[in-house]
Amino acid sequence: MNEFLNKWIQIYKSGSEGIKFIYISVISTVVFGIVNFLLFSGFNISIEKYILLSYNSVFPFLWTFVTFIFVNLNFLDLALTMIMIYFVEKIFRMFFNGESFIKFFFLGSFAGALAFILCSFLSGFRSQYLQGATLGIYSVLLAVISYNPKMKVSLFPLPVQFPIYILGMIIIGLDLITAWSHSETLPLIIARLAAAGFGYFYMKSYQAGNDFLGFIIPDRNKWGSWKKIFISRPKSKFKAEPGGNTYSKRPKSDEEYSMDKLDKQKKINQILDKISQSGYESLTREEKDFLFKASR
């Protein structure tokens, strides 16, 4: 028994952010299900309003903006959600690191949760509960689509590959059809679309170097830099020559800067095309390093 537990603990420790989230979600859902069943059977008490997000109970239980992400009401939803997290994270990690995955996943979930509460108030459908990690999945998936819309993917059991943006259009289209035919699901559908929209447009900002919400979930590599803000000295713009004189490095002209940026983007596009045709493993070490630095 100890060996079995140690094996799963080791998988958790060595796993990616998505794997860790799967572990936490499974444990949270099991504990929630057992406690809720016992309390409801014995005392006719449900703890759903204390864990899941609902317009009727969001005040004063503000922590449900976070806890709903980790809990599913049934194990079929849990299984499907965990499978989606596993594969969506794999696609996302082809271009970005784990901290970026966490950032898009949770911030997208929060954006969708806010839209859910607002839509519940405006539509009058206020008794629904928001549960699970679907919003985070939508955010991460649309972030990838925003970054590389022509990336080829395939879905079992379909024997063909197609651009990933087609997958996004299918998912969003199905949600819109559901909202049209079942108006009571409108808050849930709006929450998903809000999370998807956040992932798509935040990626556009992210690519441009504007991580304007980075202070909420900062990169792990930057956590230690805050301690140096008041003690670090700015680097000199001058470089000493052997004779003791100094000179400043000539800044690039607008034309030179634009050409360098164009060459860099051209190389990125070539690497992405190579990934689409032959997969990430076909890249050389230099290409992987270049793509990683460009994504940062």
C-alpha positions as CSV (number, residue, x, y, z in Angstrom):
1,M,0.0,0.0,0.0
2,N,2.8,2.4,0.9
3,E,4.5,1.6,-2.4
4,F,1.3,2.3,-4.3
5,L,0.9,5.7,-2.5
6,N,4.5,6.6,-3.0
7,K,4.2,6.0,-6.7
8,W,1.2,8.3,-7.1
9,I,2.8,10.9,-4.9
10,Q,5.9,10.8,-7.1
11,I,3.8,11.2,-10.2
12,Y,2.2,14.3,-8.6
13,K,5.5,15.8,-7.7
14,S,7.1,15.3,-11.1
15,G,4.0,16.2,-13.0
16,S,3.2,19.3,-14.9
17,E,0.8,22.0,-13.6
18,G,-2.1,20.3,-15.4
19,I,-1.3,17.0,-13.8
20,K,-1.2,18.6,-10.4
21,F,-4.6,20.2,-11.0
22,I,-6.0,16.9,-12.1
23,Y,-4.9,15.4,-8.8
24,I,-6.3,18.2,-6.7
25,S,-9.6,18.2,-8.6
26,V,-10.1,14.4,-8.2
27,I,-9.5,14.6,-4.5
28,S,-11.6,17.7,-4.1
29,T,-14.5,16.1,-6.0
30,V,-14.4,12.9,-4.0
31,V,-14.2,14.6,-0.7
32,F,-17.0,17.0,-1.7
33,G,-19.2,14.1,-2.9
34,I,-18.8,12.1,0.3
35,V,-19.3,15.0,2.7
36,N,-22.3,16.3,0.8
37,F,-23.9,12.8,0.6
38,L,-23.4,12.2,4.4
39,L,-24.8,15.6,5.4
40,F,-27.7,15.4,3.1
41,S,-28.6,11.9,4.1
42,G,-28.3,12.5,7.8
43,F,-29.3,16.1,8.2
44,N,-30.8,17.2,4.9
45,I,-28.0,19.7,4.5
46,S,-26.2,20.4,1.2
47,I,-22.8,22.2,1.0
48,E,-23.1,23.1,-2.7
49,K,-23.7,26.8,-2.0
50,Y,-20.5,26.9,0.1
51,I,-18.3,25.4,-2.7
52,L,-20.0,26.0,-6.1
53,L,-20.6,29.4,-7.6
54,S,-24.1,30.7,-7.8
55,Y,-25.7,34.1,-7.9
56,N,-27.9,33.3,-4.9
57,S,-24.9,32.4,-2.7
58,V,-21.9,34.3,-4.0
59,F,-22.4,36.8,-1.2
60,P,-21.1,36.4,1.4
61,F,-19.3,33.2,0.2
62,L,-16.9,35.0,-2.1
63,W,-14.4,32.1,-1.9
64,T,-16.7,30.2,-4.3
65,F,-15.1,32.3,-7.1
66,V,-12.1,29.9,-6.6
67,T,-13.5,26.7,-5.1
68,F,-15.9,26.0,-7.9
69,I,-13.0,25.4,-10.3
70,F,-11.8,22.3,-8.4
71,V,-15.2,20.5,-7.9
72,N,-17.5,18.6,-10.2
73,L,-21.0,17.4,-9.3
74,N,-20.6,14.0,-11.0
75,F,-17.8,11.7,-12.0
76,L,-18.6,11.7,-15.7
77,D,-18.1,15.5,-15.8
78,L,-14.9,15.0,-13.8
79,A,-13.6,12.4,-16.2
80,L,-14.3,14.4,-19.4
81,T,-12.9,17.6,-17.8
82,M,-9.6,15.9,-16.7
83,I,-9.1,14.4,-20.2
84,M,-9.6,17.8,-21.8
85,I,-7.1,19.4,-19.4
86,Y,-4.5,16.8,-20.1
87,F,-4.6,17.3,-23.9
88,V,-5.1,21.0,-23.9
89,E,-2.2,21.5,-21.6
90,K,0.0,19.4,-23.8
91,I,-0.8,21.6,-26.8
92,F,-0.3,24.8,-24.8
93,R,3.0,23.6,-23.4
94,M,4.3,23.2,-27.0
95,F,4.7,27.0,-27.0
96,F,4.6,28.3,-23.4
97,N,5.6,27.3,-19.9
98,G,3.7,26.1,-16.9
99,E,3.3,29.5,-15.3
100,S,1.6,30.8,-18.4
101,F,-0.7,27.8,-18.4
102,I,-1.8,28.6,-14.8
103,K,-2.2,32.3,-15.7
104,F,-4.5,31.7,-18.7
105,F,-6.4,28.9,-16.9
106,F,-7.3,30.7,-13.7
107,L,-7.7,34.2,-15.1
108,G,-10.0,32.8,-17.8
109,S,-12.0,31.0,-15.1
110,F,-12.4,34.2,-13.1
111,A,-13.4,36.2,-16.2
112,G,-16.1,33.5,-17.0
113,A,-17.3,33.5,-13.4
114,L,-17.8,37.2,-13.4
115,A,-19.8,36.9,-16.7
116,F,-21.8,34.1,-15.2
117,I,-22.8,36.2,-12.2
118,L,-23.7,39.2,-14.3
119,C,-25.7,37.1,-16.8
120,S,-27.6,35.3,-14.0
121,F,-28.6,38.7,-12.6
122,L,-29.8,40.1,-16.0
123,S,-31.5,37.0,-17.3
124,G,-33.3,35.9,-14.1
125,F,-31.8,32.4,-14.1
126,R,-30.2,32.7,-10.7
127,S,-30.5,29.2,-9.2
128,Q,-27.8,27.6,-11.4
129,Y,-24.4,26.4,-10.1
130,L,-21.1,26.9,-11.9
131,Q,-18.8,23.9,-11.4
132,G,-15.6,22.4,-12.7
133,A,-12.7,23.6,-14.9
134,T,-14.5,24.0,-18.2
135,L,-13.9,27.8,-18.2
136,G,-10.2,27.4,-17.7
137,I,-10.1,24.9,-20.6
138,Y,-11.9,27.3,-22.9
139,S,-9.5,30.1,-22.0
140,V,-6.3,28.0,-22.6
141,L,-7.7,26.4,-25.8
142,L,-8.6,29.8,-27.4
143,A,-5.2,31.2,-26.3
144,V,-3.5,28.5,-28.4
145,I,-5.9,29.2,-31.3
146,S,-5.1,32.9,-31.0
147,Y,-1.3,32.2,-31.0
148,N,-1.3,29.6,-33.8
149,P,-4.7,29.2,-35.5
150,K,-3.4,27.0,-38.3
151,M,-1.8,24.4,-36.1
152,K,-3.0,20.9,-37.3
153,V,-4.8,18.7,-34.8
154,S,-6.8,15.5,-35.1
155,L,-9.7,14.1,-33.0
156,F,-10.2,10.4,-32.3
157,P,-11.6,8.6,-34.2
158,L,-11.5,11.0,-37.2
159,P,-8.7,10.0,-39.6
160,V,-8.0,13.5,-40.8
161,Q,-6.1,16.5,-39.4
162,F,-7.6,20.0,-39.5
163,P,-6.5,23.5,-38.3
164,I,-7.2,24.0,-34.6
165,Y,-9.3,27.1,-35.2
166,I,-11.9,24.8,-36.8
167,L,-12.1,23.0,-33.4
168,G,-12.7,26.3,-31.6
169,M,-15.4,27.3,-34.1
170,I,-17.2,23.9,-33.6
171,I,-17.1,24.2,-29.8
172,I,-18.4,27.8,-29.7
173,G,-21.0,27.0,-32.4
174,L,-22.4,24.1,-30.3
175,D,-22.6,26.3,-27.3
176,L,-24.5,29.0,-29.3
177,I,-26.9,26.4,-30.6
178,T,-27.5,25.1,-27.0
179,A,-28.1,28.6,-25.7
180,W,-30.6,29.2,-28.6
181,S,-32.5,26.0,-27.9
182,H,-32.3,26.0,-24.1
183,S,-32.5,29.6,-22.8
184,E,-32.1,28.5,-19.2
185,T,-28.5,27.6,-19.9
186,L,-27.7,31.1,-21.1
187,P,-25.6,32.1,-18.0
188,L,-23.4,28.9,-18.4
189,I,-22.9,29.5,-22.1
190,I,-22.1,33.2,-21.6
191,A,-19.5,32.2,-18.9
192,R,-17.8,29.8,-21.4
193,L,-17.8,32.4,-24.2
194,A,-16.4,35.0,-21.8
195,A,-13.6,32.7,-20.8
196,A,-12.9,31.8,-24.4
197,G,-12.8,35.5,-25.4
198,F,-10.5,36.3,-22.5
199,G,-8.0,33.6,-23.6
200,Y,-8.1,34.8,-27.2
201,F,-7.6,38.5,-26.7
202,Y,-5.3,38.2,-23.7
203,M,-3.0,36.1,-25.8
204,K,-2.9,38.9,-28.4
205,S,-1.8,41.2,-25.6
206,Y,0.6,38.6,-24.3
207,Q,2.3,38.2,-27.6
208,A,2.7,42.0,-27.8
209,G,4.6,41.9,-24.5
210,N,1.7,43.4,-22.5
211,D,1.0,41.0,-19.6
212,F,-1.1,43.6,-17.9
213,L,-2.6,41.1,-15.4
214,G,0.7,39.5,-14.6
215,F,0.7,40.9,-11.1
216,I,-2.1,38.6,-10.1
217,I,-0.2,35.4,-11.0
218,P,3.4,36.5,-11.5
219,D,5.9,34.2,-13.2
220,R,7.8,32.0,-10.7
221,N,11.1,33.2,-12.1
222,K,10.3,36.8,-11.2
223,W,9.2,36.3,-7.6
224,G,12.6,36.8,-6.2
225,S,13.2,39.9,-8.3
226,W,10.9,42.0,-6.1
227,K,13.4,41.9,-3.3
228,K,16.0,43.7,-5.5
229,I,13.8,46.6,-6.6
230,F,15.3,49.0,-4.1
231,I,18.8,47.8,-4.0
232,S,19.7,47.1,-7.6
233,R,21.6,49.7,-9.6
234,P,20.7,50.4,-13.2
235,K,23.2,49.2,-15.7
236,S,25.3,51.8,-17.3
237,K,24.6,52.6,-21.0
238,F,28.3,53.2,-21.6
239,K,31.1,50.8,-22.2
240,A,34.7,51.4,-21.4
241,E,37.3,51.4,-24.2
242,P,40.8,50.1,-23.5
243,G,42.1,53.7,-23.4
244,G,39.7,54.6,-20.6
245,N,37.2,56.6,-22.7
246,T,33.6,55.6,-22.9
247,Y,31.1,55.5,-25.7
248,S,27.4,54.8,-26.0
249,K,26.0,52.1,-28.2
250,R,24.2,53.5,-31.2
251,P,20.4,52.9,-30.9
252,K,18.7,51.1,-33.8
253,S,16.9,53.2,-36.3
254,D,13.1,52.6,-36.8
255,E,13.9,50.9,-40.1
256,E,16.5,48.6,-38.5
257,Y,14.2,47.7,-35.6
258,S,11.3,46.9,-38.0
259,M,13.6,44.7,-40.1
260,D,14.8,42.8,-37.1
261,K,11.2,42.3,-35.8
262,L,10.1,41.1,-39.3
263,D,13.0,38.6,-39.5
264,K,12.2,37.3,-36.0
265,Q,8.5,36.8,-36.9
266,K,9.4,35.1,-40.2
267,K,11.6,32.6,-38.3
268,I,8.8,32.0,-35.8
269,N,6.3,31.3,-38.6
270,Q,8.7,28.9,-40.2
271,I,9.1,27.0,-36.9
272,L,5.3,26.9,-36.4
273,D,4.8,25.6,-39.9
274,K,7.3,22.9,-39.2
275,I,5.5,21.9,-36.0
276,S,2.2,21.8,-37.8
277,Q,3.6,19.5,-40.5
278,S,6.0,17.2,-38.5
279,G,5.3,17.9,-34.8
280,Y,7.2,19.6,-32.0
281,E,9.8,16.7,-31.7
282,S,11.0,17.4,-35.2
283,L,12.5,20.8,-34.1
284,T,16.2,21.1,-33.5
285,R,17.5,22.2,-30.1
286,E,18.3,25.6,-31.4
287,E,14.7,26.0,-32.9
288,K,13.2,24.9,-29.6
289,D,15.3,27.4,-27.6
290,F,14.5,30.2,-30.1
291,L,10.7,29.5,-29.9
292,F,10.8,29.4,-26.1
293,K,12.6,32.7,-25.8
294,A,10.2,34.3,-28.4
295,S,7.2,33.0,-26.4
296,R,8.6,34.6,-23.2
